[in-house]
PDB file of C-alpha atoms in Angstrom:
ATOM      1  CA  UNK V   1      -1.800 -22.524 -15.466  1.00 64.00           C
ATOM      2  CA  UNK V   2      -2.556 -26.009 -16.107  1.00 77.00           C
ATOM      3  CA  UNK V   3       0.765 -27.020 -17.394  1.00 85.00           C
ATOM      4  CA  UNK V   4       3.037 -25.209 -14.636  1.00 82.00           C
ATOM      5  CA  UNK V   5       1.083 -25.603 -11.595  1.00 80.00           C
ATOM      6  CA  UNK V   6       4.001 -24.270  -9.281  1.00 82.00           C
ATOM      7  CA  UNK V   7       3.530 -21.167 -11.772  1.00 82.00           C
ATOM      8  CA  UNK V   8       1.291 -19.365  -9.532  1.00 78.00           C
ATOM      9  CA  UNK V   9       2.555 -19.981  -6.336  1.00 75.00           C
ATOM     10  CA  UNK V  10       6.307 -18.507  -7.556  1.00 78.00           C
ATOM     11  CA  UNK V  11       4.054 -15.639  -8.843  1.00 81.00           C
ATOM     12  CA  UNK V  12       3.034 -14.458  -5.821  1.00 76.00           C
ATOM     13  CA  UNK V  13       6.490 -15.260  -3.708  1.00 77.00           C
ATOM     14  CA  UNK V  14       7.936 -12.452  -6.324  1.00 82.00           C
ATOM     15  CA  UNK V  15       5.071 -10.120  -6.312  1.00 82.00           C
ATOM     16  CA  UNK V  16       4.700 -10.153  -2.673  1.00 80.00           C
ATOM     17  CA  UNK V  17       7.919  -7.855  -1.845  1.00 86.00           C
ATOM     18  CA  UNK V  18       7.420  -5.503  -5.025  1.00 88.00           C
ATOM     19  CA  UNK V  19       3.464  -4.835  -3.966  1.00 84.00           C
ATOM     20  CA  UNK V  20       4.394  -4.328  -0.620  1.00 86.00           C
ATOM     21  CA  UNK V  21       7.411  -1.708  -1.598  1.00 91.00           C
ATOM     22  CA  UNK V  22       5.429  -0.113  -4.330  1.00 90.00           C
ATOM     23  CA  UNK V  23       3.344   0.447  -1.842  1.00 87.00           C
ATOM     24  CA  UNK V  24       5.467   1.959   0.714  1.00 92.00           C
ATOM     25  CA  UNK V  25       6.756   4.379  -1.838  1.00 92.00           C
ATOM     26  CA  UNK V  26       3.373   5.700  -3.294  1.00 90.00           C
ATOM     27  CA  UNK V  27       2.995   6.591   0.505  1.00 90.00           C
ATOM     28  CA  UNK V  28       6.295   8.878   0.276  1.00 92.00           C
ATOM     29  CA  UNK V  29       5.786   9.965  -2.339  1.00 89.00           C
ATOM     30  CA  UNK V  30       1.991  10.911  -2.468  1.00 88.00           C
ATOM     31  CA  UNK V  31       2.665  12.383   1.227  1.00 89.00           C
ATOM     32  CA  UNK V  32       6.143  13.906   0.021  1.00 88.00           C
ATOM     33  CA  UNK V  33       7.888  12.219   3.136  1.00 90.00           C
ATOM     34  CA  UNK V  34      11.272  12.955   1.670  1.00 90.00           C
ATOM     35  CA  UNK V  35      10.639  16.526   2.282  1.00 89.00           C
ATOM     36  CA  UNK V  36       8.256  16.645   5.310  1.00 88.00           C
ATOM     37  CA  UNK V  37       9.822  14.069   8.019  1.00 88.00           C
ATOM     38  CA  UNK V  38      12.766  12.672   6.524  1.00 91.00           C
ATOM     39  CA  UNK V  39      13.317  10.906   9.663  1.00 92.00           C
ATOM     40  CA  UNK V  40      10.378   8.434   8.926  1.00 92.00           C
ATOM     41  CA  UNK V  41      11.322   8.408   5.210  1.00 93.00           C
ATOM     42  CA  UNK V  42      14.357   6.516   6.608  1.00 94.00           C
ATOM     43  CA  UNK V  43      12.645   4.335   8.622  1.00 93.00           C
ATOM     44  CA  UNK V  44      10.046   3.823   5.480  1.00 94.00           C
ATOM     45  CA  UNK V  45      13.628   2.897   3.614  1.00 94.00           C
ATOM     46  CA  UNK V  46      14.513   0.732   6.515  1.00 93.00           C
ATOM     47  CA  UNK V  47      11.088  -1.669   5.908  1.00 92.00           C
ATOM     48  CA  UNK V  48      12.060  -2.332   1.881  1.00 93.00           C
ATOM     49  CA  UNK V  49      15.359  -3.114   2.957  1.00 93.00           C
ATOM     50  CA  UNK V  50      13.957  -5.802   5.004  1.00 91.00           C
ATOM     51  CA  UNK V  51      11.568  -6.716   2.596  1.00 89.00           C
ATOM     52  CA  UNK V  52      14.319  -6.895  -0.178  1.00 90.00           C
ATOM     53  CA  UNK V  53      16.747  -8.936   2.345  1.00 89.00           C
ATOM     54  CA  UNK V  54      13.992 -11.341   3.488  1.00 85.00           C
ATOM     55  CA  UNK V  55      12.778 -11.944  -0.492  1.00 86.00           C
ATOM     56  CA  UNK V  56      16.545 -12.419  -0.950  1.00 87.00           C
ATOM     57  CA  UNK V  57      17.157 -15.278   1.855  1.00 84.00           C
ATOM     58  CA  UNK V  58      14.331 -16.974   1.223  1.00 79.00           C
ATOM     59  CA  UNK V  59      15.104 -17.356  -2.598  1.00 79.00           C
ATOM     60  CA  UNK V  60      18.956 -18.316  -1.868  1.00 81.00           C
ATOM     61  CA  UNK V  61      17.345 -21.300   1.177  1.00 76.00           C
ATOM     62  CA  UNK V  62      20.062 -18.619   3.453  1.00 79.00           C
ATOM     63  CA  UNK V  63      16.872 -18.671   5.933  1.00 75.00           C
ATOM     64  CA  UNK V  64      13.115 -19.327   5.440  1.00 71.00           C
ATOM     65  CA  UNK V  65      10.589 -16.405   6.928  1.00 69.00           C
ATOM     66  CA  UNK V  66       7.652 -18.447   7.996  1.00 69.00           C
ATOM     67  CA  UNK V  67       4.254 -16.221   7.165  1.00 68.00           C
ATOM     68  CA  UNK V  68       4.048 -14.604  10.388  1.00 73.00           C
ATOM     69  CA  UNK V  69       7.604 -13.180  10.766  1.00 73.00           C
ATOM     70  CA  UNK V  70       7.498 -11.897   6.937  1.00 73.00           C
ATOM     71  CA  UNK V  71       3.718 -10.208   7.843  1.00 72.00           C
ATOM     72  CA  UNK V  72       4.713  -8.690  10.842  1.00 80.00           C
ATOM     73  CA  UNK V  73       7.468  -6.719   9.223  1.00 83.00           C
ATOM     74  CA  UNK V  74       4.919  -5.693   6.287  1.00 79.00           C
ATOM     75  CA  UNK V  75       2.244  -4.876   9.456  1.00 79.00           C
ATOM     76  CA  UNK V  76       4.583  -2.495  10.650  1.00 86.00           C
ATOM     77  CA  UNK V  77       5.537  -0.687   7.861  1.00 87.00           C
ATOM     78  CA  UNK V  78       1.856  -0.561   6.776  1.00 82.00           C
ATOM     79  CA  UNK V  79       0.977   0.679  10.185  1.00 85.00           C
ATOM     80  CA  UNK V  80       3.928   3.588  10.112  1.00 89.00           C
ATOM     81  CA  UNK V  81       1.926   4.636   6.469  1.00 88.00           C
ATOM     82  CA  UNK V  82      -1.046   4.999   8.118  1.00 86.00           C
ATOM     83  CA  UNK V  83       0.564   7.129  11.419  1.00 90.00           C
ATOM     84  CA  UNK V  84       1.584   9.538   8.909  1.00 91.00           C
ATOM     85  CA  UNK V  85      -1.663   9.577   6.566  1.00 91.00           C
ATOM     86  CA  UNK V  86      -3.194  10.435   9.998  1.00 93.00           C
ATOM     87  CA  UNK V  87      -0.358  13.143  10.552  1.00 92.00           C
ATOM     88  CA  UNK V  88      -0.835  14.861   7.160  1.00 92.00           C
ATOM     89  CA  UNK V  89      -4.440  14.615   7.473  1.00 93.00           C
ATOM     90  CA  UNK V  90      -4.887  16.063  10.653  1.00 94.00           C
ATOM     91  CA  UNK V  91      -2.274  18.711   9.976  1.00 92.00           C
ATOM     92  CA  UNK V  92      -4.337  20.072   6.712  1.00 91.00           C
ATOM     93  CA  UNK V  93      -3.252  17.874   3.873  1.00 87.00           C
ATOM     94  CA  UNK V  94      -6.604  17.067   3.073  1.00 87.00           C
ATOM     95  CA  UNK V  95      -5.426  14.587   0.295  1.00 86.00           C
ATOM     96  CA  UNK V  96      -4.123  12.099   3.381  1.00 90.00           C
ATOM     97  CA  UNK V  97      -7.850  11.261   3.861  1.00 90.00           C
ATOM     98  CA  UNK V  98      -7.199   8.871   0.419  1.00 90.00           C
ATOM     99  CA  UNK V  99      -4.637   7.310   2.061  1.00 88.00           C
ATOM    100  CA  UNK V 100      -6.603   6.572   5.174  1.00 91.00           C
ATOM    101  CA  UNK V 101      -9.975   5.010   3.952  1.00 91.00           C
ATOM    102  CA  UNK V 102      -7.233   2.571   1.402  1.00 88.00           C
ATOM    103  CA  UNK V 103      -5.241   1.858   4.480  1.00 83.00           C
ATOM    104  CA  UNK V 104      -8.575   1.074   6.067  1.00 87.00           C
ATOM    105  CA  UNK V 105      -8.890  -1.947   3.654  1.00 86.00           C
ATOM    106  CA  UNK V 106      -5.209  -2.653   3.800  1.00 79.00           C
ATOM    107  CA  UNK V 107      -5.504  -3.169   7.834  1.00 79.00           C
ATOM    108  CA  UNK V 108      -8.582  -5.088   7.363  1.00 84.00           C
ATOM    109  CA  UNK V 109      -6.416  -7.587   4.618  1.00 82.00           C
ATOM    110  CA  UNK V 110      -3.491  -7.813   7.307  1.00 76.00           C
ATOM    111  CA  UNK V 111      -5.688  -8.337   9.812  1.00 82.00           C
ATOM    112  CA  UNK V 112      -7.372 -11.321   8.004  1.00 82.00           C
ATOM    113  CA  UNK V 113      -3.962 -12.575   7.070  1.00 79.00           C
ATOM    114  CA  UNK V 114      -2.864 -12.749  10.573  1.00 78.00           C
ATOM    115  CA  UNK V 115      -5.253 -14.048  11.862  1.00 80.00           C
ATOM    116  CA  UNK V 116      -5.738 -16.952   9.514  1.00 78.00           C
ATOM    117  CA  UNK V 117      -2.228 -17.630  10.293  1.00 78.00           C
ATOM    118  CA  UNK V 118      -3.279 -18.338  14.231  1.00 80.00           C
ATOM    119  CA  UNK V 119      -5.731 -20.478  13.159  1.00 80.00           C
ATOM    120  CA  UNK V 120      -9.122 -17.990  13.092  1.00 80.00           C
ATOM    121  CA  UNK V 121     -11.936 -17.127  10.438  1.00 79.00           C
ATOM    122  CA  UNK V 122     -12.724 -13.283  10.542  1.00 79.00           C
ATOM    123  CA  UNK V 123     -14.969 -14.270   7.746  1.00 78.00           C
ATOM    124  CA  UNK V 124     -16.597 -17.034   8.494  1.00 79.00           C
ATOM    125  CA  UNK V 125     -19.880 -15.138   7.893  1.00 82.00           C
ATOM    126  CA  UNK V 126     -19.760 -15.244   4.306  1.00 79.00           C
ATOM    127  CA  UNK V 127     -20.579 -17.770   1.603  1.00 82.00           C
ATOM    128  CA  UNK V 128     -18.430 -20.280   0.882  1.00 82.00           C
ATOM    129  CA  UNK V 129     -17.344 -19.551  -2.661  1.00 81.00           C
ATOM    130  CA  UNK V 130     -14.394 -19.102  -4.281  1.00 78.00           C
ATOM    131  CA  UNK V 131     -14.668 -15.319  -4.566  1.00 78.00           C
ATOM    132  CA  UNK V 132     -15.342 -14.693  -0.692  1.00 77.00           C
ATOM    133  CA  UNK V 133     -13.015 -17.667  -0.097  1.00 74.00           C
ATOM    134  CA  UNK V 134      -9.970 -15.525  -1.150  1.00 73.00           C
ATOM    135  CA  UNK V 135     -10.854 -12.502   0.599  1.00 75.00           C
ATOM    136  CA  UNK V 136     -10.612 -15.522   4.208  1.00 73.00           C
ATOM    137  CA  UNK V 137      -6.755 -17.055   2.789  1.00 70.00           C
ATOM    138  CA  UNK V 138      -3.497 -16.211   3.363  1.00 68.00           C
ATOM    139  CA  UNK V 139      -4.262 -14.127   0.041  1.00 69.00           C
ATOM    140  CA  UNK V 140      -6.636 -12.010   1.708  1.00 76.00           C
ATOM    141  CA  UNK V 141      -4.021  -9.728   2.307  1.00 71.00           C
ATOM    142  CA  UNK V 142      -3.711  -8.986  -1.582  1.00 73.00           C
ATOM    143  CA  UNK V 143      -8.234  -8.867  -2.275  1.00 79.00           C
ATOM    144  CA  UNK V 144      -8.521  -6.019   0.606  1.00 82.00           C
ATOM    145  CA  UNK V 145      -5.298  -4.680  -1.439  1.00 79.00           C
ATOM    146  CA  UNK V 146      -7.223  -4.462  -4.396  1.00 83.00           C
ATOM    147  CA  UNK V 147      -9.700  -2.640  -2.998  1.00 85.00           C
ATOM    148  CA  UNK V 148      -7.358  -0.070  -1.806  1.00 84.00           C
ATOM    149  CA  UNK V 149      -5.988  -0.179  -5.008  1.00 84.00           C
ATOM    150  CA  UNK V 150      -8.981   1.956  -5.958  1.00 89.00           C
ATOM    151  CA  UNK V 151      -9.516   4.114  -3.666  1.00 89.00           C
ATOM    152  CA  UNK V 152      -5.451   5.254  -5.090  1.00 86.00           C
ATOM    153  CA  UNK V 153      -6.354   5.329  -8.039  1.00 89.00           C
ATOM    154  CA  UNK V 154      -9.484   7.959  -6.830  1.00 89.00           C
ATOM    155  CA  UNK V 155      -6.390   9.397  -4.524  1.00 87.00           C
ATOM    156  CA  UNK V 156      -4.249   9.801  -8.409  1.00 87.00           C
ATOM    157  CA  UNK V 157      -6.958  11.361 -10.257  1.00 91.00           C
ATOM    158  CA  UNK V 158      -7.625  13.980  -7.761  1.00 88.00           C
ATOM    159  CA  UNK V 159      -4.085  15.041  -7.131  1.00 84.00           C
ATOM    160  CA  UNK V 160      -4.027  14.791 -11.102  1.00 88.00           C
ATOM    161  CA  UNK V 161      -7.123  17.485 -11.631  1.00 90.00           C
ATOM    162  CA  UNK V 162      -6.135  19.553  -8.647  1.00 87.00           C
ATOM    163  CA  UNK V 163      -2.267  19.855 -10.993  1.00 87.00           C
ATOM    164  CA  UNK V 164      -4.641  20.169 -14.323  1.00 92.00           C
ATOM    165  CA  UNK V 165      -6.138  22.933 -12.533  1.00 92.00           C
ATOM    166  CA  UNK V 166      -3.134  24.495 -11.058  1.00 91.00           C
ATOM    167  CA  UNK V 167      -1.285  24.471 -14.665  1.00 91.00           C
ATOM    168  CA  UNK V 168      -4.647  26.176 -15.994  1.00 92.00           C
ATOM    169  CA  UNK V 169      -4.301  29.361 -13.147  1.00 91.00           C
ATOM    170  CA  UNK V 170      -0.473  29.417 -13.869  1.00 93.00           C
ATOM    171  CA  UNK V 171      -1.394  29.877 -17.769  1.00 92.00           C
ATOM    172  CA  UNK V 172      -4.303  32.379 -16.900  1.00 92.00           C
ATOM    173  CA  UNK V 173      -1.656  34.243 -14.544  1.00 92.00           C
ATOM    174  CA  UNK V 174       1.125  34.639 -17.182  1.00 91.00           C
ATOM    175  CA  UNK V 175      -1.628  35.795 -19.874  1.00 91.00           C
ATOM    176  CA  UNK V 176      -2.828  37.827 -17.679  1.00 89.00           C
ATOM    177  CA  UNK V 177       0.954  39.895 -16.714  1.00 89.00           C
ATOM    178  CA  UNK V 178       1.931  39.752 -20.838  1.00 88.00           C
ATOM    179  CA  UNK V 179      -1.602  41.747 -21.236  1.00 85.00           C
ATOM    180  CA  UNK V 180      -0.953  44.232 -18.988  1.00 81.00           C
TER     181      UNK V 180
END
């Protein structure tokens, strides 16, 4: 955006908070949280309240979150997705395991971030080039999100056959009792 160079940077101050509570609330709602352990669904609530209230003061100039502050609270609502995925998972909701490889990424993008922040290079074993070069910023947060971004969108389709398949036995089942 040659002509609006501040373009970008605005860009990602607004699609920081929504990312970050979209995500929260796939993880509800692919886990069905609500239902299952509405006490962390609260506490999942909690986090984009913060989010919302942080995106809010730092907009208005109430109160400036420097990087690290604003992380920390994402960290911890990231890491509370994970507990559960490893909850679910471990109790027999095989589906969890897409959660936990995409979280996998997700950690590996926060822990970039924060460390970048104190002053360290996970990555200074790759190229320097501007593709590896985001994956080592303060954006690096958002590449490794991308990446998890697909392994959801594996998570999606197989929750979306296993329903295909599902509505398929439900209309076998009802042919099945009108026959007889």
């Amino acid at each position: 955006t040659p002509n609006y160079p501040s373009f970008p940077f605005y860009l990602k101050k607004v699609s920081e908070p929504i990312i970050i509570i979209s995500y929260i609330n796939f993880v509800r709602n692919f886990l069905l949280i609500k239902n299952r352990h509405p006490i962390w669904d609260k506490g999942l609530k909690i986090f984009m309240v913060l989010i919302i209230l942080q995106f809010l003061a730092n907009v208005t100039g109430i109160y400036h979150f420097t990087g690290i502050t604003r992380v920390m609270i994402w960290n911890t609502a990231t890491l509370c997705c994970v507990i559960l995925a490893f909850i679910y998972y471990f109790h027999g909701y095989a589906k969890a395991r897409f959660l936990i490889v995409g979280q996998f990424f997700i950690l590996i993008g926060v822990v970039v971030t924060a460390t970048h922040y104190a002053g360290f290079d996970l990555l200074n074993f790759l190229p320097k080039s501007e593709f590896f070069n985001y994956f080592r910023s303060p954006s690096s947060y958002f590449a490794f999100g991308a990446v998890e971004s697909i392994v959801f969108s594996f998570a999606l389709a197989d929750k979306y056959n296993m329903m295909q398949k599902e509505s398929v036995r439900m209309k076998i089942e009802k042919e099945k009792e009108k026959s007889e």
